[in-house]
């Protein structure tokens, strides 16, 4: 007869002592994910601290003129409006990454609340929340984003909100499944037997167990959000000029694809490798945080 | 509490917990999707009994017979399908959420599995401290002092306050579980097979600890076990469960010396006797325990009972007082002093006389 209650294996037991350093250590087994992690650290440092060092204003016209080649003053040259491309890459990257991070955080919030409540409370709450989730998944994401941005406008906040609203469902499903699993453990029932409120049980007993899965989902969500932001910018519905993003820089470069290909290659390559790196990191973390892969 | 009132709890017979017609049915997915036949498991099926203040009531039965489900539903950790549970004369199944949470200070549970019943991300201090936090009973240094007292009370070193459960052995974890359950000085504790998952060498240590704490703290305890030998020394009374029902209930000595239900008698015949000179005849029950999703008609035990007759297939035996304070659910209970072997042979004789 199968026991109705799952039992904690020794492997999961090994987890609490496993701090951040050992996650990195586990990540080291996956070379691609490990390289991706340090690459992303570098990119974030460059994009967030770079403008402090490289003080050229990304929106200011430069004396070198338009579409100038590379030089010491302008390592990546200038664009069609005589602006410094290096400064624009740094500032644009900052906006793109902030949009990705903020949309991810907002998606995580919605997805975690929806998934955890549906899994924990069950019954009506579960049916309503999971039906909404399924309905949202059924709507073509890109169509939803285009309509929402057309209606709501394209301020950075709206872009973040709309990308987040389009991207929380997968997280909700992951958190929902995990909540269903963890709420069957006896230590959760023991908390109930002790008189803990549902809110306390969810936040202190269940969600902390799901954090690894949430981190993995969050990493993959950043990648998707950056890609989405670039795609809508490319269609001219993203964050508007003169604010630079990698997406609108790419869009802007189209006309100069033969005369100044570097204008398109730079943001295009940046988007591609950052998105890939986040995906590799997410996959690597999935293995590193999975207790089955933790070496005893 | 004065010692006299504890030493003879059943004589004064003041119930702390009363269970009336308690049922817990689980729907299970059975049959095809289109036939839509919804099956149910009657894990606890119309159970009525009382637990007296200050006693230890042992509850035994084979795995899957519904002991844990009964314990959980008495504490309202699951919502019973039907019935009533009285704690101090109040039907707690009618309590609202916040009333129930407040009452939980007074009733606790100790689990079988010392691995899954402790939060792997909490230290010992946090696990026990939660009890004080939830009910707002102690804070800061006072809380820490109380937690350390509890750790010491269950025989662990208070210096391990900051250790995680996985840093302890199975027996030590079970002590942590006991400390957690007893931290708020509850009146009633359900101990659900607290030693079954432990090494034989530590089982008796944990049993002795429970007996000691039960006396010191004046607890009332429902002690669940799957073997009769475990409950003998710890229980004042013993209840025997079979397929969701209590089939026999009496004082421990009555159960062990003069069982009335054929199932209890058969179980006892397999318990090794402390004195090897007292040879007894083992009666091996035929067949498997039937599935609780599809129990036999009439008496649930009839498919394995050596005394079963046609009547047993038709009529369900109610739990009746067959002797003084000795309850059994059987149409043909054993007489006082009668062994199951004797009952079987007298049944065969009477059948022969019928055929002649
Ligand atoms: N949550 C549940 N859902 C469905 N069936 C259950 C559930 N819990 C227990 N059962 C079933 O109820 C019966 C009694 O289980 P349980 O109370 O755990 O027995 P015991 O503790 O005596 O071993 C078993 O057949 C079991 O499969
Ligand atoms: S009622 Fe019949 S089948 Fe059931 S235990 Fe008694 S004799 Fe056996
Ligand atoms: Mg059980």
XYZ file of C-alpha atoms and ligand atoms in Angstrom:
688
model
C 0.000 0.000 0.000
C 1.303 3.392 -0.876
C 1.667 5.751 2.025
C -0.474 8.839 1.617
C 2.251 11.058 3.050
C 5.524 11.658 1.280
C 8.673 11.194 3.268
C 11.700 13.448 3.204
C 14.659 11.651 1.782
C 18.100 12.076 3.176
C 18.984 14.032 0.075
C 16.520 16.809 0.738
C 17.709 16.759 4.324
C 21.139 17.672 3.114
C 19.830 20.923 1.683
C 19.448 23.408 4.533
C 23.154 23.389 5.304
C 23.866 23.986 1.658
C 24.607 27.704 1.536
C 25.068 30.028 -1.412
C 28.717 29.112 -1.837
C 27.926 25.447 -2.334
C 25.296 26.313 -4.952
C 28.064 28.066 -6.879
C 30.227 25.016 -6.297
C 27.503 22.757 -7.656
C 27.141 25.163 -10.576
C 30.820 24.710 -11.357
C 30.078 21.164 -12.541
C 28.153 22.737 -15.391
C 30.830 24.690 -17.282
C 28.423 26.580 -19.557
C 26.244 27.727 -16.655
C 29.293 28.661 -14.614
C 30.768 30.772 -17.416
C 27.331 32.303 -18.037
C 27.068 33.287 -14.388
C 30.369 35.181 -14.366
C 29.672 36.669 -17.784
C 26.357 38.047 -16.472
C 28.093 39.425 -13.386
C 30.524 41.271 -15.687
C 27.783 42.587 -17.968
C 25.794 43.889 -14.991
C 28.839 45.591 -13.526
C 29.636 47.139 -16.921
C 26.119 48.338 -17.554
C 25.392 49.652 -14.063
C 28.820 51.010 -13.165
C 30.181 51.689 -16.665
C 28.377 55.036 -17.117
C 30.097 56.268 -13.930
C 33.439 55.785 -15.693
C 32.419 56.487 -19.298
C 30.764 59.837 -18.721
C 29.739 60.623 -22.302
C 26.060 61.613 -22.508
C 24.283 59.021 -24.682
C 21.813 61.572 -26.000
C 24.316 64.337 -26.830
C 25.485 64.972 -30.386
C 29.221 64.481 -30.836
C 31.640 66.602 -32.857
C 32.828 63.502 -34.720
C 29.674 63.652 -36.822
C 27.222 60.907 -37.769
C 28.165 57.303 -38.473
C 31.806 57.907 -37.552
C 34.006 54.836 -37.292
C 35.720 53.751 -34.084
C 38.243 56.050 -32.460
C 39.667 56.674 -28.994
C 36.927 59.196 -28.203
C 34.228 56.882 -29.515
C 35.303 53.220 -29.241
C 32.158 51.994 -31.036
C 31.878 55.030 -33.281
C 28.782 57.245 -33.513
C 25.297 56.593 -34.777
C 23.165 58.279 -37.409
C 22.455 61.235 -35.086
C 26.162 61.612 -34.112
C 25.623 60.067 -30.647
C 28.310 57.973 -28.924
C 27.402 54.300 -29.518
C 29.465 53.049 -26.574
C 27.567 55.293 -24.155
C 24.291 54.246 -25.757
C 25.170 50.547 -25.386
C 25.879 51.057 -21.677
C 22.778 53.156 -20.972
C 20.582 51.097 -23.271
C 21.782 47.901 -21.616
C 20.945 49.388 -18.248
C 17.367 50.110 -19.318
C 16.976 46.709 -20.982
C 18.292 44.820 -17.980
C 16.229 46.878 -15.520
C 13.108 46.182 -17.559
C 13.995 42.481 -17.558
C 14.693 42.368 -13.815
C 11.664 44.456 -12.836
C 9.299 42.500 -15.080
C 10.730 39.267 -13.652
C 10.211 40.414 -10.049
C 6.656 41.462 -10.779
C 5.959 38.184 -12.613
C 7.418 36.239 -9.695
C 5.207 38.107 -7.263
C 2.027 37.416 -9.227
C 2.994 33.847 -10.081
C 4.016 32.956 -6.535
C 0.917 34.427 -4.915
C -1.437 32.838 -7.455
C 0.298 29.443 -7.458
C 0.771 29.230 -3.699
C -2.798 30.278 -2.896
C -4.297 27.932 -5.491
C -2.238 24.994 -4.251
C -2.636 25.686 -0.563
C -6.290 26.654 -0.263
C -7.638 24.309 -2.940
C -11.360 24.150 -3.669
C -12.913 27.349 -5.073
C -9.731 29.414 -4.762
C -7.861 26.761 -6.721
C -10.467 26.481 -9.487
C -10.743 30.238 -9.968
C -7.011 30.966 -9.914
C -5.992 28.044 -12.086
C -8.759 28.750 -14.618
C -7.483 32.342 -14.881
C -3.942 31.031 -15.321
C -5.023 28.650 -18.065
C -7.041 31.346 -19.799
C -4.025 33.684 -19.757
C -1.857 30.913 -21.188
C -4.336 30.393 -23.990
C -4.093 34.019 -25.145
C -1.228 34.471 -27.636
C 1.363 36.369 -25.597
C 2.523 38.712 -28.299
C -0.965 39.676 -29.339
C -1.794 40.446 -25.688
C 1.305 42.605 -25.284
C 0.732 44.593 -28.471
C -2.908 45.311 -27.643
C -2.111 46.221 -24.022
C 0.723 48.579 -24.988
C -1.348 50.221 -27.696
C -4.067 50.907 -25.133
C -1.918 51.696 -22.092
C 0.939 53.572 -23.764
C 4.649 52.819 -23.814
C 6.104 54.408 -20.695
C 8.851 52.266 -19.096
C 6.513 51.383 -16.197
C 3.791 50.214 -18.570
C 6.274 48.177 -20.596
C 7.414 46.450 -17.380
C 3.858 45.852 -16.151
C 2.638 44.492 -19.465
C 5.619 42.155 -19.913
C 5.125 40.936 -16.336
C 1.394 40.383 -16.871
C 2.198 38.292 -19.912
C 4.826 36.174 -18.183
C 3.691 34.995 -14.735
C 1.678 31.910 -15.693
C 4.518 29.416 -15.982
C 5.780 30.521 -12.553
C 2.276 30.118 -11.123
C 2.141 26.566 -12.435
C 5.531 25.663 -11.008
C 4.696 27.163 -7.602
C 1.252 25.532 -7.663
C 2.735 22.082 -8.260
C 5.367 22.537 -5.561
C 2.826 23.843 -3.062
C 0.639 20.793 -3.656
C 3.661 18.617 -2.938
C 4.932 20.398 0.157
C 1.597 20.878 1.859
C 1.356 17.094 2.254
C 4.453 16.945 4.439
C 3.842 16.213 8.075
C 5.785 19.248 9.274
C 3.228 21.410 7.500
C 0.393 19.501 9.157
C 2.287 19.833 12.439
C 2.294 23.618 11.999
C -1.453 23.485 11.484
C -1.743 21.260 14.553
C 0.153 23.920 16.479
C -2.406 26.562 15.592
C -0.420 28.452 12.942
C -2.517 30.627 10.624
C -2.701 29.740 6.909
C -0.638 32.863 6.140
C 2.105 31.760 8.515
C 2.110 28.212 7.127
C 2.405 29.488 3.563
C 5.123 32.045 4.211
C 7.231 30.227 6.820
C 6.722 26.565 5.982
C 5.851 26.165 2.307
C 7.260 29.028 0.237
C 10.813 28.768 1.675
C 10.909 25.171 0.391
C 10.000 26.397 -3.105
C 12.620 29.165 -3.278
C 15.033 27.078 -5.406
C 12.343 26.493 -8.028
C 11.366 30.154 -7.893
C 14.991 31.192 -8.487
C 15.237 28.922 -11.521
C 11.897 30.155 -12.892
C 12.967 33.759 -12.235
C 16.225 33.325 -14.155
C 14.413 31.923 -17.169
C 11.792 34.675 -16.862
C 14.431 37.440 -17.092
C 15.647 35.926 -20.349
C 12.119 35.853 -21.732
C 11.401 39.402 -20.539
C 14.546 40.813 -22.178
C 13.679 39.075 -25.416
C 10.104 40.368 -25.249
C 11.249 43.907 -24.544
C 13.566 43.770 -27.552
C 10.845 42.388 -29.775
C 8.299 45.047 -28.893
C 10.943 47.760 -29.243
C 11.708 46.406 -32.658
C 8.060 46.902 -33.563
C 8.261 50.451 -32.231
C 5.942 49.765 -29.275
C 8.637 49.586 -26.630
C 10.394 52.298 -24.681
C 10.642 55.301 -26.983
C 13.543 57.400 -28.227
C 15.556 59.268 -27.138
C 15.900 56.791 -24.222
C 18.165 54.041 -25.508
C 17.417 50.361 -25.083
C 19.149 47.531 -26.881
C 15.823 46.815 -28.543
C 15.208 50.282 -29.994
C 18.871 50.622 -30.955
C 18.452 47.451 -32.984
C 15.305 48.783 -34.593
C 16.982 52.087 -35.401
C 19.957 50.353 -37.036
C 17.872 48.724 -39.764
C 18.330 51.511 -42.255
C 22.101 51.455 -41.880
C 22.528 47.709 -42.095
C 24.816 48.118 -45.164
C 26.485 51.417 -44.333
C 27.096 50.889 -40.597
C 26.426 47.234 -39.724
C 28.072 47.652 -36.316
C 24.993 49.651 -35.166
C 22.863 46.520 -35.495
C 25.453 43.914 -34.628
C 26.279 45.393 -31.210
C 22.785 45.462 -29.657
C 21.806 42.282 -31.508
C 24.759 40.320 -30.171
C 24.328 41.833 -26.692
C 20.673 40.765 -26.517
C 21.429 37.312 -27.864
C 24.263 36.458 -25.516
C 22.593 37.924 -22.415
C 19.399 35.973 -23.126
C 21.382 32.819 -23.825
C 23.475 33.298 -20.685
C 20.362 33.679 -18.526
C 18.905 30.536 -20.087
C 22.108 28.558 -19.505
C 22.282 29.863 -15.948
C 18.664 28.871 -15.330
C 19.274 25.360 -16.610
C 22.433 25.079 -14.552
C 20.694 26.319 -11.406
C 17.898 23.838 -11.948
C 20.432 21.039 -11.694
C 22.505 22.677 -8.968
C 19.504 23.331 -6.734
C 17.854 19.996 -7.401
C 18.533 17.879 -4.315
C 19.013 14.806 -6.498
C 22.182 16.383 -7.855
C 23.606 17.473 -4.527
C 26.601 15.333 -3.769
C 26.593 13.941 -0.258
C -3.417 16.822 40.014
C -3.192 14.402 42.914
C -1.556 11.044 42.313
C -4.632 8.994 43.285
C -6.711 10.378 40.494
C -4.043 9.379 38.002
C -3.415 5.861 39.168
C -6.961 4.659 38.510
C -8.121 6.826 35.698
C -10.712 4.435 34.354
C -12.468 4.031 37.667
C -13.281 7.673 37.953
C -14.105 7.561 34.236
C -14.302 11.229 33.422
C -14.026 11.547 29.658
C -11.732 14.249 28.266
C -12.375 13.374 24.628
C -15.566 11.817 23.297
C -15.824 10.558 19.751
C -19.310 9.949 18.400
C -20.114 8.202 15.110
C -16.955 9.592 13.528
C -16.565 8.895 9.826
C -13.852 9.840 7.385
C -14.378 8.774 3.789
C -11.848 9.479 1.054
C -13.000 9.632 -2.553
C -10.641 7.696 -4.791
C -10.340 7.584 -8.524
C -11.828 4.272 -9.487
C -13.330 2.900 -12.666
C -13.028 4.564 -16.034
C -13.443 8.234 -16.671
C -16.623 7.693 -18.627
C -18.242 5.159 -16.339
C -17.804 7.805 -13.662
C -17.999 5.293 -10.835
C -16.691 7.206 -7.841
C -15.311 4.898 -5.199
C -14.740 5.799 -1.593
C -12.400 4.481 1.058
C -14.102 4.316 4.430
C -10.879 4.920 6.359
C -12.790 5.581 9.595
C -16.282 4.170 9.626
C -18.688 5.133 12.368
C -16.389 5.007 15.374
C -17.635 5.830 18.875
C -15.513 5.780 22.042
C -14.238 7.901 24.900
C -10.779 8.790 26.122
C -10.655 9.324 29.880
C -8.786 12.143 31.507
C -5.299 11.026 32.496
C -5.330 7.675 30.737
C -3.240 6.284 27.927
C -5.463 4.610 25.399
C -3.537 2.298 23.084
C -4.915 1.908 19.568
C -3.673 -1.033 17.534
C -4.428 -2.493 14.137
C -2.705 -3.538 10.946
C -1.244 -0.935 8.633
C -3.942 0.809 6.599
C -6.808 0.092 8.990
C -7.373 3.800 9.660
C -5.503 4.508 12.901
C -3.696 7.629 11.657
C -6.825 8.907 9.968
C -8.752 8.471 13.216
C -6.064 10.349 15.164
C -5.949 13.180 12.623
C -9.716 13.567 12.560
C -9.997 13.630 16.336
C -7.571 16.573 16.277
C -9.421 18.001 13.293
C -6.326 18.019 11.121
C -8.675 16.677 8.484
C -12.355 17.528 8.316
C -14.357 14.420 9.247
C -17.044 13.299 6.822
C -19.542 12.964 9.655
C -19.803 12.595 13.411
C -18.845 14.596 16.458
C -15.740 15.059 18.564
C -16.132 16.476 22.063
C -13.174 17.947 23.911
C -14.168 18.836 27.457
C -17.844 18.489 26.558
C -17.603 20.855 23.584
C -18.102 19.719 20.020
C -14.919 20.984 18.418
C -16.113 20.179 14.921
C -18.407 23.190 15.278
C -15.500 25.505 16.154
C -14.548 28.279 13.770
C -10.989 28.616 12.440
C -9.670 31.000 15.089
C -11.383 29.122 17.945
C -9.814 25.903 16.740
C -6.350 27.492 16.470
C -6.622 28.678 20.061
C -7.680 25.237 21.241
C -4.650 23.649 19.577
C -2.543 24.683 22.568
C -4.347 21.954 24.497
C -4.136 19.114 21.982
C -1.035 17.984 20.138
C 0.339 15.237 17.937
C 3.587 13.281 17.806
C 4.285 11.780 14.405
C 5.660 8.451 13.282
C 8.237 9.766 10.851
C 10.898 11.874 12.549
C 12.191 12.939 9.115
C 9.178 14.489 7.452
C 7.564 15.862 10.608
C 10.238 18.497 11.293
C 10.759 21.528 9.051
C 14.157 20.892 7.392
C 14.860 24.641 7.222
C 14.292 25.374 10.923
C 16.755 24.842 13.749
C 15.643 22.955 16.845
C 15.248 26.279 18.607
C 13.026 27.585 15.831
C 10.941 24.402 15.653
C 10.092 24.523 19.353
C 10.046 28.341 19.433
C 7.255 28.397 16.852
C 4.893 27.053 19.504
C 5.519 30.088 21.710
C 5.438 32.519 18.778
C 2.166 31.228 17.363
C 0.345 31.604 20.653
C 2.235 34.719 21.742
C 3.321 33.043 24.952
C 6.968 34.015 25.334
C 9.501 36.226 23.600
C 13.236 36.871 23.541
C 15.331 35.540 26.392
C 12.345 34.048 28.195
C 11.388 32.107 25.100
C 14.930 30.861 24.648
C 14.995 29.708 28.260
C 11.727 27.803 27.833
C 12.952 26.197 24.612
C 16.170 25.063 26.292
C 14.157 23.629 29.177
C 12.088 21.620 26.698
C 15.209 20.380 24.889
C 16.610 19.254 28.214
C 13.306 17.714 29.317
C 13.364 15.297 26.373
C 16.959 14.332 27.090
C 18.884 16.364 24.529
C 21.758 18.762 25.010
C 20.486 22.386 25.070
C 23.717 23.469 23.380
C 22.270 21.988 20.189
C 19.709 24.789 20.063
C 21.030 26.029 16.715
C 21.327 22.634 15.027
C 19.135 21.543 12.123
C 17.058 18.330 12.246
C 19.296 16.542 9.745
C 22.161 16.862 12.183
C 20.410 14.499 14.607
C 19.764 10.752 14.632
C 16.257 9.323 14.197
C 15.746 8.839 17.930
C 16.983 12.361 18.687
C 14.664 13.814 16.058
C 11.774 11.983 17.655
C 12.751 13.647 20.939
C 12.602 17.023 19.165
C 9.137 16.129 17.892
C 8.085 15.269 21.434
C 9.509 18.536 22.769
C 7.590 20.454 20.115
C 4.348 18.671 20.941
C 4.704 19.162 24.692
C 6.095 22.715 24.661
C 2.768 24.339 25.499
C 1.886 21.743 28.123
C -1.114 20.274 26.292
C -3.720 18.117 28.012
C -4.254 15.668 25.195
C -1.661 14.146 22.880
C -2.072 11.784 19.950
C 1.131 9.763 19.517
C 0.900 8.205 16.051
C 3.257 5.226 16.054
C 6.020 7.305 17.634
C 8.511 4.440 17.698
C 7.660 2.439 14.564
C 10.218 4.226 12.397
C 13.032 3.884 14.929
C 15.750 1.280 15.462
C 14.702 -1.397 17.919
C 17.512 -0.289 20.228
C 16.075 3.214 20.654
C 12.391 2.260 20.660
C 12.322 1.468 24.367
C 14.174 4.693 25.236
C 11.525 6.751 23.481
C 8.711 4.688 25.021
C 10.165 5.196 28.493
C 10.535 8.911 27.847
C 6.889 9.137 26.785
C 5.698 7.224 29.851
C 7.794 9.417 32.138
C 6.585 12.658 30.564
C 2.998 11.443 30.550
C 3.172 10.927 34.328
C 5.062 14.160 35.036
C 2.822 16.356 32.929
C -0.450 14.532 33.632
C -1.164 13.979 29.951
C -4.051 12.142 28.382
C -2.724 10.157 25.460
C -4.026 8.281 22.456
C -1.118 6.001 21.682
C -1.259 4.453 18.216
C 0.801 1.370 17.341
C 0.513 -1.418 14.857
C 1.586 -4.193 17.190
C -0.018 -5.224 20.465
C 3.312 -5.777 22.217
C 4.224 -2.085 22.003
C 1.056 -0.854 23.726
C 1.008 -3.376 26.569
C 3.207 -1.487 29.021
C 2.190 2.019 28.129
C -1.607 1.721 27.930
C -4.343 1.753 30.560
C -6.859 0.621 27.976
C -6.457 -0.795 24.490
C -8.639 -0.428 21.423
C -8.265 -2.734 18.423
C -9.090 -1.472 14.952
C -9.887 -3.444 11.832
C -10.792 -1.874 8.471
C -11.976 1.473 9.786
C -13.816 0.188 12.843
C -12.996 -0.379 16.476
C -13.652 -4.078 17.031
C -12.612 -4.408 20.665
C -11.968 -2.013 23.526
C -11.179 -2.730 27.140
C -8.633 -2.420 29.928
C -5.199 -3.601 28.875
C -5.181 -6.745 31.030
C -8.631 -7.803 29.799
C -7.472 -7.463 26.201
C -4.313 -9.466 26.758
C -5.673 -12.114 29.142
C -9.237 -12.569 27.942
C -9.705 -11.220 24.436
C -13.314 -11.382 23.260
C -12.900 -10.657 19.539
C -11.473 -13.425 17.335
C -9.246 -10.858 15.576
C -7.645 -9.757 18.838
C -7.203 -13.366 19.884
C -5.498 -14.189 16.598
C -3.213 -11.136 16.878
C -2.288 -12.120 20.426
C -1.390 -15.622 19.395
C 1.428 -14.163 17.288
C 2.835 -11.927 20.059
C 5.922 -13.667 21.499
C 5.405 -14.576 25.151
C 7.937 -13.226 27.634
C 7.924 -16.588 29.389
C 8.878 -19.287 26.843
C 7.323 -22.048 29.024
C 3.895 -20.606 28.278
C 3.639 -22.195 24.888
C 0.727 -21.099 22.864
C -0.685 -22.136 19.563
C -0.193 -19.576 16.850
C -3.234 -18.931 14.784
C -2.239 -17.605 11.423
C -4.996 -15.554 9.839
C -5.795 -16.678 6.349
C -5.765 -14.266 3.449
C -4.940 -10.589 3.160
C -6.643 -7.601 4.720
C -9.402 -6.714 2.236
C -9.194 -3.340 0.519
C -10.887 -0.624 2.573
C -12.415 0.578 -0.699
C -14.282 -2.686 -0.963
C -14.864 -4.139 2.517
C -16.829 -7.376 3.007
C -20.526 -7.154 3.844
C -21.682 -7.652 7.410
C -18.681 -8.123 9.688
C -15.589 -6.691 7.979
C -13.467 -9.439 9.506
C -15.534 -12.352 8.223
C -13.302 -13.190 5.236
C -10.489 -14.079 7.614
C -12.407 -15.119 10.708
C -12.230 -18.793 11.753
C -15.584 -18.417 13.548
C -17.533 -16.758 10.728
C -21.043 -17.997 9.921
C -23.683 -16.925 7.422
C -25.028 -14.452 9.916
C -21.688 -12.617 9.879
C -22.066 -11.946 6.147
C -25.502 -10.413 6.577
C -25.525 -8.644 9.882
C -22.906 -6.120 10.978
C -21.984 -6.697 14.638
C -22.236 -3.522 16.776
C -19.642 -2.687 19.453
C -21.342 -4.020 22.606
C -20.343 -4.507 26.219
C -19.782 -8.272 26.306
C -18.423 -8.273 29.841
C -17.897 -5.634 32.480
C -16.216 -2.638 30.749
C -15.194 -4.889 27.889
C -16.544 -3.989 24.464
C -16.378 -6.146 21.345
C -18.008 -6.078 17.917
C -18.674 -9.759 17.237
C -21.719 -12.022 17.049
C -19.831 -14.848 18.721
C -17.415 -13.279 21.210
C -15.057 -15.569 23.104
C -16.054 -16.426 26.655
C -13.841 -15.315 29.490
C -10.949 -17.780 29.583
C -11.895 -19.427 26.313
C -9.135 -19.634 23.706
C -9.709 -19.130 20.004
C -8.716 -22.799 19.408
C -11.424 -23.933 21.800
C -13.970 -21.689 20.165
C -13.051 -23.043 16.744
C -13.402 -26.665 17.826
C -16.709 -26.055 19.594
C -17.974 -24.372 16.439
C -16.916 -27.371 14.356
C -18.693 -29.717 16.769
C -21.913 -27.781 16.606
C -21.708 -27.752 12.805
C -21.231 -31.510 12.771
C -24.281 -31.922 14.969
C -26.222 -29.801 12.505
C -25.154 -31.905 9.528
C -26.103 -35.104 11.393
N -5.509 11.487 2.162
C -5.968 10.272 1.810
N -6.585 10.093 0.629
C -7.053 8.885 0.261
N -6.972 7.779 1.018
C -6.363 7.894 2.223
C -5.819 9.132 2.677
N -5.274 8.943 3.908
C -5.459 7.645 4.193
N -6.111 7.008 3.185
C -6.496 5.587 3.155
O -7.232 5.313 4.316
C -6.856 4.075 4.867
C -6.368 4.246 6.282
O -5.114 4.880 6.280
P -4.336 5.249 7.615
O -5.235 6.000 8.506
O -3.067 5.926 7.235
O -4.026 3.819 8.224
P -3.012 3.398 9.376
O -2.522 4.629 10.060
O -3.811 2.505 10.263
O -1.912 2.649 8.713
C -5.818 3.486 3.936
O -6.467 2.606 3.042
C -5.292 4.679 3.205
O -4.866 4.313 1.917
S -18.958 -11.295 13.797
Fe -18.580 -13.266 12.862
S -17.000 -12.844 11.328
Fe -17.078 -11.115 12.681
S -15.537 -11.510 14.162
Fe -17.425 -12.271 15.055
S -17.509 -14.388 14.429
Fe -15.948 -13.456 13.179
Mg -0.531 5.315 10.288
